[in-house]
XYZ file of C-alpha atoms in Angstrom:
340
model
C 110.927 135.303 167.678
C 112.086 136.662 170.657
C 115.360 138.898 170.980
C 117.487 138.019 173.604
C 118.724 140.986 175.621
C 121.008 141.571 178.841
C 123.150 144.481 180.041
C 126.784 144.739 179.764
C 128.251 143.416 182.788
C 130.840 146.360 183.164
C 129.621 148.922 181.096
C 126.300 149.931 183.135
C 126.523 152.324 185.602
C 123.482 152.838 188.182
C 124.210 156.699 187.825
C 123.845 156.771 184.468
C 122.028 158.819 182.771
C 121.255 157.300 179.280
C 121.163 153.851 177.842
C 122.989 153.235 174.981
C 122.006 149.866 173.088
C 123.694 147.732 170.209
C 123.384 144.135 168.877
C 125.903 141.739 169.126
C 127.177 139.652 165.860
C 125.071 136.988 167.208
C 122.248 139.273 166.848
C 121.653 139.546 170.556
C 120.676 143.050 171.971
C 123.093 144.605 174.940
C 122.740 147.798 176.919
C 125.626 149.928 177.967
C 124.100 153.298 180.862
C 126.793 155.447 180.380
C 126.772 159.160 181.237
C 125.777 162.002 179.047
C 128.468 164.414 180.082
C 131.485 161.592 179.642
C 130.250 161.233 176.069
C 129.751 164.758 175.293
C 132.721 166.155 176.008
C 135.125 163.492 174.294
C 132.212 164.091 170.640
C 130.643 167.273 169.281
C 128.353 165.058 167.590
C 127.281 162.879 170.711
C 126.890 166.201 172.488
C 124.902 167.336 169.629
C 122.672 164.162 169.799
C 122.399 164.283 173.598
C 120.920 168.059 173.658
C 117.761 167.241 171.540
C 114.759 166.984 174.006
C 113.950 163.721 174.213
C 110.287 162.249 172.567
C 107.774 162.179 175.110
C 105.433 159.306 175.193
C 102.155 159.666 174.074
C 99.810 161.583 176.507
C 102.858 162.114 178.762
C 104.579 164.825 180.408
C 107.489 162.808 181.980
C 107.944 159.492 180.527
C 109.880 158.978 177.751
C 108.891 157.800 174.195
C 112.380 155.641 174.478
C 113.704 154.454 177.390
C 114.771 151.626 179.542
C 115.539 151.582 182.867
C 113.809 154.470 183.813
C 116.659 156.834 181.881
C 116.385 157.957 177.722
C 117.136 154.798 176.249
C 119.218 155.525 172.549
C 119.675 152.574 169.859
C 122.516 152.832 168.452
C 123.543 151.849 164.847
C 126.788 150.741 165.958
C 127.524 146.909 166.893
C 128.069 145.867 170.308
C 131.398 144.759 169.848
C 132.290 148.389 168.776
C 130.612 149.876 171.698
C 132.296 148.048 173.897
C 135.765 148.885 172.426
C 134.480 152.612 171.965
C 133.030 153.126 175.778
C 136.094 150.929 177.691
C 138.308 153.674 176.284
C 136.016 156.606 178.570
C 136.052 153.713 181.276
C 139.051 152.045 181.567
C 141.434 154.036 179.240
C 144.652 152.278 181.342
C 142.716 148.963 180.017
C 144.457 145.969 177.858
C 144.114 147.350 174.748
C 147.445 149.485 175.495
C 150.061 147.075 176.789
C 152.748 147.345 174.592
C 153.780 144.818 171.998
C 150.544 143.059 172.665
C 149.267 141.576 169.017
C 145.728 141.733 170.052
C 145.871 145.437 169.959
C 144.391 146.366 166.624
C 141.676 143.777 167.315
C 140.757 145.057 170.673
C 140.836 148.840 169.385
C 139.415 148.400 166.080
C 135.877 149.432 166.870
C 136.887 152.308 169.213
C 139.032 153.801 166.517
C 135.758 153.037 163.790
C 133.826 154.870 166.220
C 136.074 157.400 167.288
C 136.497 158.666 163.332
C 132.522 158.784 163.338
C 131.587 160.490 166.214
C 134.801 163.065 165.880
C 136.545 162.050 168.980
C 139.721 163.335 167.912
C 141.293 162.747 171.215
C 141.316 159.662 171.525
C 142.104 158.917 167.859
C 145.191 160.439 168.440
C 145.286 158.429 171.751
C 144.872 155.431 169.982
C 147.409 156.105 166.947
C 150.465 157.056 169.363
C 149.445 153.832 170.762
C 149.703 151.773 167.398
C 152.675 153.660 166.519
C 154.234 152.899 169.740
C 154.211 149.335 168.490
C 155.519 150.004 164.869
C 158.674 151.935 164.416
C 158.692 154.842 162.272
C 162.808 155.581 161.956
C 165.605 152.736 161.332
C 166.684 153.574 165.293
C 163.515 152.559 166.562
C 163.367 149.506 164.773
C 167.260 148.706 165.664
C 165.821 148.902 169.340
C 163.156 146.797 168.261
C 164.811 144.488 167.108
C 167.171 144.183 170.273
C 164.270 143.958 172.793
C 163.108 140.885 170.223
C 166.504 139.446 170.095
C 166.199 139.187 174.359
C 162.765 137.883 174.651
C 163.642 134.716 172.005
C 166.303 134.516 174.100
C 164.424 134.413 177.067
C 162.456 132.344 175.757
C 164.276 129.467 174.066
C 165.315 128.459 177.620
C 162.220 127.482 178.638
C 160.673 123.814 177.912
C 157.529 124.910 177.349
C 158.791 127.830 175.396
C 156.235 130.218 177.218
C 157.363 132.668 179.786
C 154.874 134.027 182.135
C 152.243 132.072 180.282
C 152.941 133.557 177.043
C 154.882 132.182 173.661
C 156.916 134.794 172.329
C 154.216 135.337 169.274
C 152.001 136.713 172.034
C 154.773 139.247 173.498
C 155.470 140.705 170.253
C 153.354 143.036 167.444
C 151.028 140.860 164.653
C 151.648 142.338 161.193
C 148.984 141.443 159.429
C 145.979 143.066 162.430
C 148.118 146.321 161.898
C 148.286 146.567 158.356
C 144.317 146.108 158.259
C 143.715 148.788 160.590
C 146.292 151.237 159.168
C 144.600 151.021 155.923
C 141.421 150.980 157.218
C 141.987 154.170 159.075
C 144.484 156.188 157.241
C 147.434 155.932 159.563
C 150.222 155.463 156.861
C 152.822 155.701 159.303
C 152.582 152.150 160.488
C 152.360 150.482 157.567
C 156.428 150.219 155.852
C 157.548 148.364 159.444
C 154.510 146.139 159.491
C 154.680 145.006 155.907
C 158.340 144.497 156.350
C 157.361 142.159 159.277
C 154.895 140.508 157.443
C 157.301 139.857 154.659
C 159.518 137.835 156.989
C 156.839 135.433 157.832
C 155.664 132.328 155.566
C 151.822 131.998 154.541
C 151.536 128.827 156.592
C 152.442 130.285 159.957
C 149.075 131.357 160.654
C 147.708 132.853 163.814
C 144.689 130.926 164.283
C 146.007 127.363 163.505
C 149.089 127.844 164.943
C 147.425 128.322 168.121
C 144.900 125.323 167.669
C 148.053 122.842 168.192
C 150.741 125.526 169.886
C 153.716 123.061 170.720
C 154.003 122.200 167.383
C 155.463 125.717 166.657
C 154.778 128.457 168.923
C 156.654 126.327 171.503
C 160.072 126.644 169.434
C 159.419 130.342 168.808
C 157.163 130.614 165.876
C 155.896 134.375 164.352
C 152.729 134.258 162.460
C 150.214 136.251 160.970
C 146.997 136.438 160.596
C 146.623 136.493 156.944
C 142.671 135.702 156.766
C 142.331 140.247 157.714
C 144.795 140.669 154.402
C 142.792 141.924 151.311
C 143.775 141.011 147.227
C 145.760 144.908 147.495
C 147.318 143.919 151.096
C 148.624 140.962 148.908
C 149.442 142.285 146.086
C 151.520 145.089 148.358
C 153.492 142.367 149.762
C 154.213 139.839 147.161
C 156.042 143.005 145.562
C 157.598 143.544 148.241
C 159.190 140.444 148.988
C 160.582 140.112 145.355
C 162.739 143.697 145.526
C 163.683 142.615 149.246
C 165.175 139.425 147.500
C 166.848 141.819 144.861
C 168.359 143.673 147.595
C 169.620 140.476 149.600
C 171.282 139.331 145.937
C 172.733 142.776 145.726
C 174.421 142.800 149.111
C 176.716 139.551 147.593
C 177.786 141.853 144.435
C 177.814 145.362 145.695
C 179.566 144.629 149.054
C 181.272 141.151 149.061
C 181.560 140.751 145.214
C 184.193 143.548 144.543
C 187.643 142.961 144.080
C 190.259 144.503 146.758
C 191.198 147.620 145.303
C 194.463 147.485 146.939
C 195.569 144.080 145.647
C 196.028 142.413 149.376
C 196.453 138.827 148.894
C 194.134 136.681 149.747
C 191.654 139.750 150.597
C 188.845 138.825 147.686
C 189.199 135.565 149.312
C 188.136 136.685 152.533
C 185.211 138.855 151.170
C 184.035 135.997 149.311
C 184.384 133.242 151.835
C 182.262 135.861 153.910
C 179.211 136.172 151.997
C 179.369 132.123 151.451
C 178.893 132.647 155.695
C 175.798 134.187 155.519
C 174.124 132.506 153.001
C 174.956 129.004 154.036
C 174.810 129.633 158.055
C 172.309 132.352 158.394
C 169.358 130.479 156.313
C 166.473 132.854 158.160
C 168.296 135.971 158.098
C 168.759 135.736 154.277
C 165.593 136.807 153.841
C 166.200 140.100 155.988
C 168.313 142.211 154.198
C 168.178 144.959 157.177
C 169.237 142.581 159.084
C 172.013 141.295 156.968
C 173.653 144.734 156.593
C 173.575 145.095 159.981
C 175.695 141.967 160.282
C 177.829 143.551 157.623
C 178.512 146.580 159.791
C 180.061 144.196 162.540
C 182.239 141.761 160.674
C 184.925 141.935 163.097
C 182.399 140.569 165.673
C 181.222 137.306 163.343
C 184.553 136.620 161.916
C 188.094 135.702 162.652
C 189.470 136.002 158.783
C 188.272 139.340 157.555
C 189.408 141.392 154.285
C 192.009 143.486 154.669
C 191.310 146.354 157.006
C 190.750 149.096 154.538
C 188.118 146.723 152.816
C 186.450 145.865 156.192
C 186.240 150.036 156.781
C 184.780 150.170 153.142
C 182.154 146.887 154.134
C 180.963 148.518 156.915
C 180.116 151.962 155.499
C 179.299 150.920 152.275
C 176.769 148.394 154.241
C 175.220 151.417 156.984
C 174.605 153.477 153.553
C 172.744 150.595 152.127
C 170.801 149.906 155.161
C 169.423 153.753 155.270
C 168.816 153.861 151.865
C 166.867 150.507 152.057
C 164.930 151.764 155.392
C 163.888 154.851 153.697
C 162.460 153.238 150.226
C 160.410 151.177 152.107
C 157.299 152.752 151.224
C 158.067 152.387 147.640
C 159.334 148.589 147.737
C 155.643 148.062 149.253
C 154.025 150.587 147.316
C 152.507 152.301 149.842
C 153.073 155.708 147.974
């Protein structure tokens, strides 16, 4: 049977001096003429490869044993679909595959990075890990920030009818959990990983990326995050579901630690107020309750959310007692996913 064969459409270059080929997942063979002296100086082991004399064909002086259009032609062992993730980094490094908060960015640059690892391009893996990490934050201030930027695009974005601004749903302007965690674990960069699974935690199995895009105004029009749990493995699971039970122990503690204490200073009416409080949040704040970061972070602004607060030396106590418990819970996120 015949193989079916073309050149990439982007990634061949006239001036090129070697041919580079790989078969699609549909089996189909694609070239890529790239240069040798792009290659080599990004990977040893390219330049390694590329400064073996070529075979000669037999009973020739000047024609090669391997080639294709009339340059040494190299088959590679690598897909196509890596290839072309690896190569648009030489040739169009300012490409999609960097705009920020886009969720297709561990898909696009999962076969660079692959590739990148193999052939010891350790520039660009750190290129493309400051990228991921970009997306993910690594300290409780970044993902504060985070947070705010997301609080202004749903914003944004509940105003419109159609729920899209600038043709995209908010689940398209904002990091995908589940693509991160796969290629964070895939490719040792740890440092991603508590934010993402924290993400991923907030989200329910059935919001799933590919289904929720098959019929979109059913929920990506009203705002809908999802995942796309089909990339999760049994450990990625297994990670989470444990997770998401100590999260819910820390939500339950928040009512006894913070609100469920008595007023030391015997202020009428004060216990009340810390009760009637909590009662707030759980009965009015249905999505949150599963977000004890977020929570706190309520906590540490009662004055804003409430008219009857404790008394003021309990309110001083809520709020500290609340930014303590939020640092605390940031910085055991590794263990609470064990990721350790």
């Amino acid at each position: 049977m015949k193989v079916h064969s073309e050149r990439h459409p982007t990634l061949y270059y006239d001036d090129g001096n070697v041919v580079l080929s790989g078969r699609t997942h549909d089996g189909e063979l694609q070239y890529f003429r790239v240069h040798k002296s792009i290659l080599s100086r990004h990977s040893p082991v390219l330049a390694d490869m590329f400064s073996i004399p070529p075979l000669l064909a037999t009973g020739s002086r000047t024609h090669f044993a391997e080639s294709y259009d009339g340059v040494v032609h190299v088959q590679m062992p690598d897909t196509a679909e890596e290839l072309i993730s690896f190569l648009t980094m030489f040739y169009d490094p300012l490409g999609t595959a960097y705009k920020r908060f886009d969720p297709n960015t561990p898909v696009l640059i999962d076969g660079a990075l692959k590739l990148a690892m193999k052939y010891e391009c350790d520039a660009l893996r750190r290129r493309i890990t400051a990228s991921l990490e970009a997306d993910w934050p690594q300290t409780l201030a970044q993902w504060d920030a985070r947070r705010a930027e997301a609080v202004i695009l749903r914003s944004e974005h509940s105003l419109q009818l159609t729920g899209k601004v600038d043709g995209l749903y908010l689940d398209d302007r904002l990091p995908e959990p589940a693509s991160a965690i796969r290629i964070a674990s895939d490719y040792g960069i740890p440092s991603i990983l508590p934010a993402a699974f924290y993400t991923l935690a907030l989200l329910s199995t059935d919001a799933d990326w590919d289904e929720c895009r098959a019929n979109p105004g059913k929920h990506l029009r009203f705002g809908a995050r999802t995942a796309r749990w089909r990339l999760l493995d049994k450990r990625d699971l297994m990670r989470l579901v444990h997770g998401q039970k100590l999260l819910a122990a820390h939500t339950r503690a928040i009512g006894t630690d913070i609100f469920g204490l008595r007023c030391q200073r015997g202020v009428k009416g004060c216990t009340k107020a810390r009760g009637d409080c909590w009662k707030y949040f759980q009965e009015n704040a249905p999505n949150s309750m599963d977000d004890p970061l977020d929570i706190l972070h309520d906590c540490m602004r009662l004055d804003t959310l409430f008219s009857e607060l404790p008394c003021a030396a309990c309110t001083a106590d809520i709020i500290v007692m609340a930014e303590k418990k939020r640092r605390e819970l940031w910085r055991s996120l590794p263990a609470v996913f064990n990721l350790q």
